[in-house]
Amino acid sequence: MSPERILNVSNLDVHYGRTHALRGVSLSVGPGEAVGVIGETGSGKSTLARAIVGLVRPSAGRIAIDGEETTRYRARQWRELRRRGIVQYVFQDPLRSLDPDLTVEESIVEPLLIRGRSRREAADRARELVARVHLDEALLSRLPGELSGGQRQRVTVARALVTDPRVLILDEPVSALDAANRVRALRFFQELRDAGTSLLFISHDLGSVAGVADRIAVLYQGEIVEDGPARAIVNAPKHAYTRLLVGSAPTLRSAAAARADREALRELLQTIGGPAQ
Ligand SMILES: Nc1ncnc2c1ncn2[C@@H]1O[C@H](COP(=O)(O)OP(=O)(O)OP(=O)(O)O)[C@@H](O)[C@H]1O
């Protein structure tokens, strides 16, 4: 496996009893790269994420995180890896992943206090992180139940960032958000990626990952049927299932059509010697 990849999954198989949930899945994420995994419900997206963070045991294949092979890790080694916080998994449902009785500040600082940091240092870091996810500092004293869905989601991301992870796995990060929050969240994920955090986006919706992902892998019935640069997947999907996904994302289709029109016009202008804009 190439050492410069932050996350490397190769030929991964996962079984749940008789259900063969993942079949020969290979995927890699480089430093500061955003990779999207898209697929319909039941295609195996969450199973892949859960296998990467050690919550599901693969029946075959290999996983390496930041150059360290984790495939045969025992519980103690997983605990140590989680303590170091190199990989963080942000679950789909923020309400379920935040303790309802802890304030935003307590939720964010908890992992730091466990690591033995002082309360003062942890509180400073909480303020820094809420600013980073574009939340008002006044929300630090609120409980999760007193926040909007978009705010809660940013709190879960702030909490995941507290350990400076090299890779962040985001399970359906924008599907529960309204349009304005969705745009804001996607912009924020771009900032994170640009600052060097590797991102693995998991979603059923091609439209919500296409704008952020550098590469996209399409998961269908437990197998990756297509994998490539996001632009190629959207503009020239090869697999029939990917074509169906692109076809059912109207904004993507019209953006691709508009781009094709612009390119055709540019070519025409060049042939007739006009201004090539
Ligand atoms: N704990 C489990 N025990 C048995 N089968 C499971 C378990 N978890 C998932 N499965 C099965 O494995 C397959 C993949 O499920 P998975 O949850 O990974 O899909 P998904 O793409 O994340 O779906 P969704 O988008 O609905 O969350 C499905 O057939 C599912 O029924």
Short mmCIF file of C-alpha atoms and ligand atoms in Angstrom, two decimals:
data_model
loop_
_atom_site.label_atom_id
_atom_site.label_comp_id
_atom_site.label_asym_id
_atom_site.label_seq_id
_atom_site.Cartn_x
_atom_site.Cartn_y
_atom_site.Cartn_z
CA MET A 1 0.00 0.00 0.00
CA SER A 2 1.41 3.41 -0.86
CA PRO A 3 2.66 5.15 2.30
CA GLU A 4 1.62 8.66 1.29
CA ARG A 5 -2.09 7.77 1.47
CA ILE A 6 -3.75 8.72 4.75
CA LEU A 7 -6.36 6.05 4.31
CA ASN A 8 -5.90 2.92 2.25
CA VAL A 9 -8.56 0.24 1.93
CA SER A 10 -7.88 -2.73 -0.31
CA ASN A 11 -10.05 -5.66 -1.35
CA LEU A 12 -12.28 -5.30 1.69
CA ASP A 13 -15.03 -7.83 2.32
CA VAL A 14 -17.57 -7.61 5.14
CA HIS A 15 -20.18 -10.23 5.97
CA TYR A 16 -23.06 -9.96 8.42
CA GLY A 17 -24.00 -13.62 8.71
CA ARG A 18 -25.15 -14.51 5.20
CA THR A 19 -25.30 -10.89 3.98
CA HIS A 20 -22.22 -10.07 1.93
CA ALA A 21 -22.28 -6.30 2.63
CA LEU A 22 -18.95 -5.30 1.03
CA ARG A 23 -17.23 -7.11 -1.83
CA GLY A 24 -13.60 -6.40 -2.70
CA VAL A 25 -13.83 -2.68 -1.92
CA SER A 26 -10.64 -0.68 -2.57
CA LEU A 27 -10.38 3.01 -1.86
CA SER A 28 -7.70 5.47 -0.84
CA VAL A 29 -7.61 9.04 0.44
CA GLY A 30 -4.50 11.21 0.18
CA PRO A 31 -3.43 14.07 2.47
CA GLY A 32 -5.83 17.01 2.14
CA GLU A 33 -7.98 15.13 -0.35
CA ALA A 34 -11.78 14.87 -0.23
CA VAL A 35 -13.23 11.60 -1.49
CA GLY A 36 -16.96 10.98 -1.82
CA VAL A 37 -18.58 7.55 -1.55
CA ILE A 38 -22.06 7.54 -2.99
CA GLY A 39 -24.62 4.80 -3.14
CA GLU A 40 -28.25 4.11 -2.43
CA THR A 41 -29.61 2.86 0.87
CA GLY A 42 -28.26 -0.59 1.73
CA SER A 43 -25.29 -0.31 -0.69
CA GLY A 44 -22.82 -0.64 2.20
CA LYS A 45 -21.70 2.97 2.84
CA SER A 46 -22.04 2.89 6.63
CA THR A 47 -20.52 -0.59 6.75
CA LEU A 48 -17.44 0.78 4.97
CA ALA A 49 -17.16 3.70 7.42
CA ARG A 50 -17.69 1.43 10.40
CA ALA A 51 -15.05 -1.03 9.16
CA ILE A 52 -12.53 1.81 8.75
CA VAL A 53 -12.98 2.91 12.36
CA GLY A 54 -12.94 -0.64 13.73
CA LEU A 55 -16.64 -0.98 14.59
CA VAL A 56 -17.14 -3.83 12.12
CA ARG A 57 -14.66 -6.65 11.52
CA PRO A 58 -13.83 -7.33 7.86
CA SER A 59 -13.81 -10.93 6.66
CA ALA A 60 -11.05 -10.17 4.13
CA GLY A 61 -8.92 -7.30 2.84
CA ARG A 62 -6.71 -4.68 4.41
CA ILE A 63 -7.08 -1.24 5.96
CA ALA A 64 -4.23 1.15 6.72
CA ILE A 65 -4.64 4.50 8.46
CA ASP A 66 -1.81 7.00 8.28
CA GLY A 67 0.59 4.23 7.23
CA GLU A 68 -0.44 1.90 10.05
CA GLU A 69 -2.12 -1.39 9.18
CA THR A 70 -5.18 -1.71 11.41
CA THR A 71 -6.81 -4.78 9.86
CA ARG A 72 -5.87 -7.14 12.67
CA TYR A 73 -6.01 -4.65 15.50
CA ARG A 74 -7.28 -5.90 18.82
CA ALA A 75 -9.69 -3.88 21.01
CA ARG A 76 -6.81 -2.37 23.02
CA GLN A 77 -5.07 -1.14 19.86
CA TRP A 78 -8.32 0.37 18.57
CA ARG A 79 -8.80 2.17 21.89
CA GLU A 80 -5.28 3.60 21.60
CA LEU A 81 -5.84 4.68 17.97
CA ARG A 82 -9.14 6.34 18.94
CA ARG A 83 -7.46 8.06 21.88
CA ARG A 84 -4.94 9.56 19.47
CA GLY A 85 -7.89 10.68 17.35
CA ILE A 86 -6.15 10.23 13.97
CA VAL A 87 -9.42 9.19 12.36
CA GLN A 88 -12.79 10.59 13.44
CA TYR A 89 -16.20 9.43 12.34
CA VAL A 90 -19.00 12.01 12.37
CA PHE A 91 -22.24 10.05 12.55
CA GLN A 92 -25.27 10.84 10.48
CA ASP A 93 -27.50 11.88 13.36
CA PRO A 94 -26.03 14.67 15.53
CA LEU A 95 -28.74 14.31 18.18
CA ARG A 96 -27.76 10.70 18.80
CA SER A 97 -24.03 11.38 18.83
CA LEU A 98 -24.18 14.27 21.35
CA ASP A 99 -24.95 13.68 25.02
CA PRO A 100 -28.24 15.58 25.61
CA ASP A 101 -27.15 16.52 29.16
CA LEU A 102 -23.82 18.10 28.21
CA THR A 103 -23.51 21.70 27.06
CA VAL A 104 -21.80 22.39 23.74
CA GLU A 105 -18.62 23.36 25.59
CA GLU A 106 -18.66 20.21 27.74
CA SER A 107 -19.18 18.03 24.65
CA ILE A 108 -16.28 19.63 22.81
CA VAL A 109 -13.82 19.62 25.72
CA GLU A 110 -14.60 16.09 26.94
CA PRO A 111 -12.03 14.36 24.67
CA LEU A 112 -9.37 16.84 25.81
CA LEU A 113 -10.07 16.40 29.52
CA ILE A 114 -9.85 12.63 29.02
CA ARG A 115 -6.38 13.27 27.54
CA GLY A 116 -5.40 15.13 30.70
CA ARG A 117 -5.50 18.73 29.40
CA SER A 118 -6.31 21.48 31.89
CA ARG A 119 -9.85 22.95 32.00
CA ARG A 120 -8.47 26.34 31.00
CA GLU A 121 -6.65 24.97 27.95
CA ALA A 122 -9.69 22.87 26.97
CA ALA A 123 -12.02 25.90 27.27
CA ASP A 124 -9.71 27.99 25.05
CA ARG A 125 -9.69 25.20 22.47
CA ALA A 126 -13.52 24.95 22.58
CA ARG A 127 -13.78 28.69 21.77
CA GLU A 128 -11.27 28.31 18.95
CA LEU A 129 -13.20 25.35 17.49
CA VAL A 130 -16.66 26.92 17.59
CA ALA A 131 -15.19 29.88 15.72
CA ARG A 132 -13.64 27.48 13.22
CA VAL A 133 -17.00 25.86 12.45
CA HIS A 134 -18.58 29.34 12.26
CA LEU A 135 -20.72 29.07 15.39
CA ASP A 136 -21.41 31.88 17.83
CA GLU A 137 -19.47 31.57 21.11
CA ALA A 138 -22.73 32.28 22.99
CA LEU A 139 -23.88 28.76 22.02
CA LEU A 140 -21.16 27.15 24.15
CA SER A 141 -23.46 27.13 27.19
CA ARG A 142 -26.45 25.60 25.35
CA LEU A 143 -27.63 21.99 25.40
CA PRO A 144 -27.92 20.06 22.07
CA GLY A 145 -31.74 20.18 22.35
CA GLU A 146 -31.57 24.00 22.29
CA LEU A 147 -29.79 24.15 18.92
CA SER A 148 -30.98 23.99 15.33
CA GLY A 149 -30.10 20.93 13.22
CA GLY A 150 -27.40 22.86 11.34
CA GLN A 151 -25.85 24.13 14.58
CA ARG A 152 -25.87 20.65 16.12
CA GLN A 153 -24.10 19.26 13.09
CA ARG A 154 -21.37 21.90 13.40
CA VAL A 155 -20.94 21.01 17.08
CA THR A 156 -20.35 17.34 16.18
CA VAL A 157 -17.75 18.42 13.63
CA ALA A 158 -16.07 20.76 16.17
CA ARG A 159 -15.94 17.87 18.64
CA ALA A 160 -14.38 15.59 16.00
CA LEU A 161 -11.76 18.24 15.18
CA VAL A 162 -10.61 18.58 18.78
CA THR A 163 -8.01 15.80 18.30
CA ASP A 164 -6.68 17.29 15.02
CA PRO A 165 -7.60 14.18 13.01
CA ARG A 166 -5.73 13.41 9.78
CA VAL A 167 -8.93 12.00 8.31
CA LEU A 168 -12.54 12.84 8.99
CA ILE A 169 -15.31 10.46 7.90
CA LEU A 170 -18.57 12.30 7.40
CA ASP A 171 -21.70 10.14 7.12
CA GLU A 172 -24.44 12.00 5.21
CA PRO A 173 -23.06 15.33 6.44
CA VAL A 174 -25.55 17.58 4.66
CA SER A 175 -28.62 15.49 3.93
CA ALA A 176 -30.53 16.70 7.02
CA LEU A 177 -29.72 20.38 6.37
CA ASP A 178 -31.77 23.00 4.57
CA ALA A 179 -30.36 24.61 1.42
CA ALA A 180 -28.64 27.57 3.16
CA ASN A 181 -27.02 25.40 5.84
CA ARG A 182 -26.02 22.87 3.21
CA VAL A 183 -24.10 25.49 1.22
CA ARG A 184 -22.49 26.79 4.43
CA ALA A 185 -21.48 23.27 5.53
CA LEU A 186 -20.02 22.40 2.13
CA ARG A 187 -18.01 25.63 2.12
CA PHE A 188 -16.71 24.80 5.58
CA PHE A 189 -15.69 21.27 4.50
CA GLN A 190 -13.79 22.82 1.60
CA GLU A 191 -11.93 25.06 4.08
CA LEU A 192 -11.09 22.02 6.19
CA ARG A 193 -9.76 20.12 3.19
CA ASP A 194 -7.75 23.14 2.06
CA ALA A 195 -6.24 23.29 5.56
CA GLY A 196 -4.97 19.72 5.04
CA THR A 197 -7.58 17.45 6.67
CA SER A 198 -8.45 14.45 4.52
CA LEU A 199 -12.18 13.91 4.14
CA LEU A 200 -14.25 10.86 3.31
CA PHE A 201 -17.84 11.87 2.51
CA ILE A 202 -20.54 9.27 2.54
CA SER A 203 -23.85 10.08 0.95
CA HIS A 204 -26.77 8.73 -1.03
CA ASP A 205 -26.89 12.02 -2.94
CA LEU A 206 -24.37 12.69 -5.69
CA GLY A 207 -25.38 16.36 -5.81
CA SER A 208 -24.31 16.96 -2.22
CA VAL A 209 -20.78 15.59 -2.61
CA ALA A 210 -19.94 16.54 -6.19
CA GLY A 211 -19.03 20.12 -5.30
CA VAL A 212 -16.56 19.20 -2.53
CA ALA A 213 -15.12 15.83 -3.49
CA ASP A 214 -11.94 15.62 -5.55
CA ARG A 215 -12.74 12.01 -6.35
CA ILE A 216 -15.92 9.97 -6.13
CA ALA A 217 -16.40 6.23 -5.68
CA VAL A 218 -19.79 4.78 -6.56
CA LEU A 219 -20.91 1.91 -4.34
CA TYR A 220 -23.59 -0.41 -5.67
CA GLN A 221 -24.71 -3.55 -3.84
CA GLY A 222 -21.48 -3.66 -1.83
CA GLU A 223 -19.13 -3.14 -4.77
CA ILE A 224 -17.37 -0.05 -6.10
CA VAL A 225 -18.59 0.04 -9.69
CA GLU A 226 -16.88 3.28 -10.67
CA ASP A 227 -14.19 5.47 -9.15
CA GLY A 228 -12.56 8.59 -10.57
CA PRO A 229 -12.20 12.38 -10.49
CA ALA A 230 -15.51 14.00 -9.46
CA ARG A 231 -15.69 15.93 -12.73
CA ALA A 232 -15.34 12.75 -14.81
CA ILE A 233 -17.96 10.90 -12.77
CA VAL A 234 -20.47 13.75 -13.21
CA ASN A 235 -19.71 14.65 -16.83
CA ALA A 236 -18.93 11.25 -18.31
CA PRO A 237 -20.28 8.49 -16.05
CA LYS A 238 -19.38 5.04 -17.39
CA HIS A 239 -21.45 2.64 -15.30
CA ALA A 240 -25.20 2.43 -15.90
CA TYR A 241 -25.92 2.96 -12.19
CA THR A 242 -23.77 6.14 -12.10
CA ARG A 243 -25.59 7.43 -15.17
CA LEU A 244 -28.83 6.91 -13.31
CA LEU A 245 -27.49 8.85 -10.30
CA VAL A 246 -26.31 11.74 -12.48
CA GLY A 247 -29.60 11.73 -14.37
CA SER A 248 -31.57 11.99 -11.14
CA ALA A 249 -29.58 15.01 -9.89
CA PRO A 250 -31.14 17.77 -12.04
CA THR A 251 -28.85 20.63 -10.96
CA LEU A 252 -25.78 18.56 -11.80
CA ARG A 253 -27.23 17.62 -15.16
CA SER A 254 -28.01 21.22 -16.10
CA ALA A 255 -24.57 22.42 -14.88
CA ALA A 256 -22.90 19.75 -17.02
CA ALA A 257 -25.10 20.68 -20.00
CA ALA A 258 -24.32 24.39 -19.57
CA ARG A 259 -20.60 23.60 -19.42
CA ALA A 260 -20.85 21.48 -22.58
CA ASP A 261 -22.67 24.39 -24.32
CA ARG A 262 -19.95 26.85 -23.26
CA GLU A 263 -17.22 24.50 -24.49
CA ALA A 264 -19.00 24.00 -27.84
CA LEU A 265 -19.33 27.78 -28.21
CA ARG A 266 -15.66 28.32 -27.38
CA GLU A 267 -14.65 25.74 -30.01
CA LEU A 268 -16.92 27.38 -32.57
CA LEU A 269 -15.46 30.81 -31.82
CA GLN A 270 -11.94 29.43 -32.17
CA THR A 271 -12.78 27.85 -35.57
CA ILE A 272 -14.22 31.07 -36.93
CA GLY A 273 -11.38 33.11 -35.43
CA GLY A 274 -13.52 35.05 -32.94
CA PRO A 275 -12.61 35.88 -29.33
CA ALA A 276 -12.01 32.65 -27.37
CA GLN A 277 -13.26 33.61 -23.88
N1 LIG B 1 -25.60 -5.04 11.95
C1 LIG B 1 -26.04 -5.61 10.82
N2 LIG B 1 -26.46 -6.89 10.80
C2 LIG B 1 -26.89 -7.48 9.68
N3 LIG B 1 -26.96 -6.87 8.48
C3 LIG B 1 -26.57 -5.58 8.42
C4 LIG B 1 -26.10 -4.88 9.58
N4 LIG B 1 -25.79 -3.61 9.22
C5 LIG B 1 -26.04 -3.53 7.90
N5 LIG B 1 -26.51 -4.70 7.42
C6 LIG B 1 -26.87 -5.00 6.01
O1 LIG B 1 -25.72 -4.75 5.21
C7 LIG B 1 -26.08 -4.08 4.00
C8 LIG B 1 -25.37 -2.71 3.93
O2 LIG B 1 -25.88 -1.87 4.95
P1 LIG B 1 -25.31 -0.41 5.25
O3 LIG B 1 -25.99 0.11 6.49
O4 LIG B 1 -23.84 -0.43 5.24
O5 LIG B 1 -25.84 0.39 3.97
P2 LIG B 1 -25.90 1.97 3.73
O6 LIG B 1 -25.49 2.16 2.31
O7 LIG B 1 -25.12 2.68 4.76
O8 LIG B 1 -27.44 2.28 3.89
P3 LIG B 1 -28.15 3.63 4.46
O9 LIG B 1 -27.88 4.69 3.44
O10 LIG B 1 -29.60 3.23 4.51
O11 LIG B 1 -27.56 3.92 5.80
C9 LIG B 1 -27.59 -4.00 4.00
O12 LIG B 1 -28.07 -5.10 3.30
C10 LIG B 1 -27.96 -4.08 5.47
O13 LIG B 1 -29.23 -4.64 5.64
#
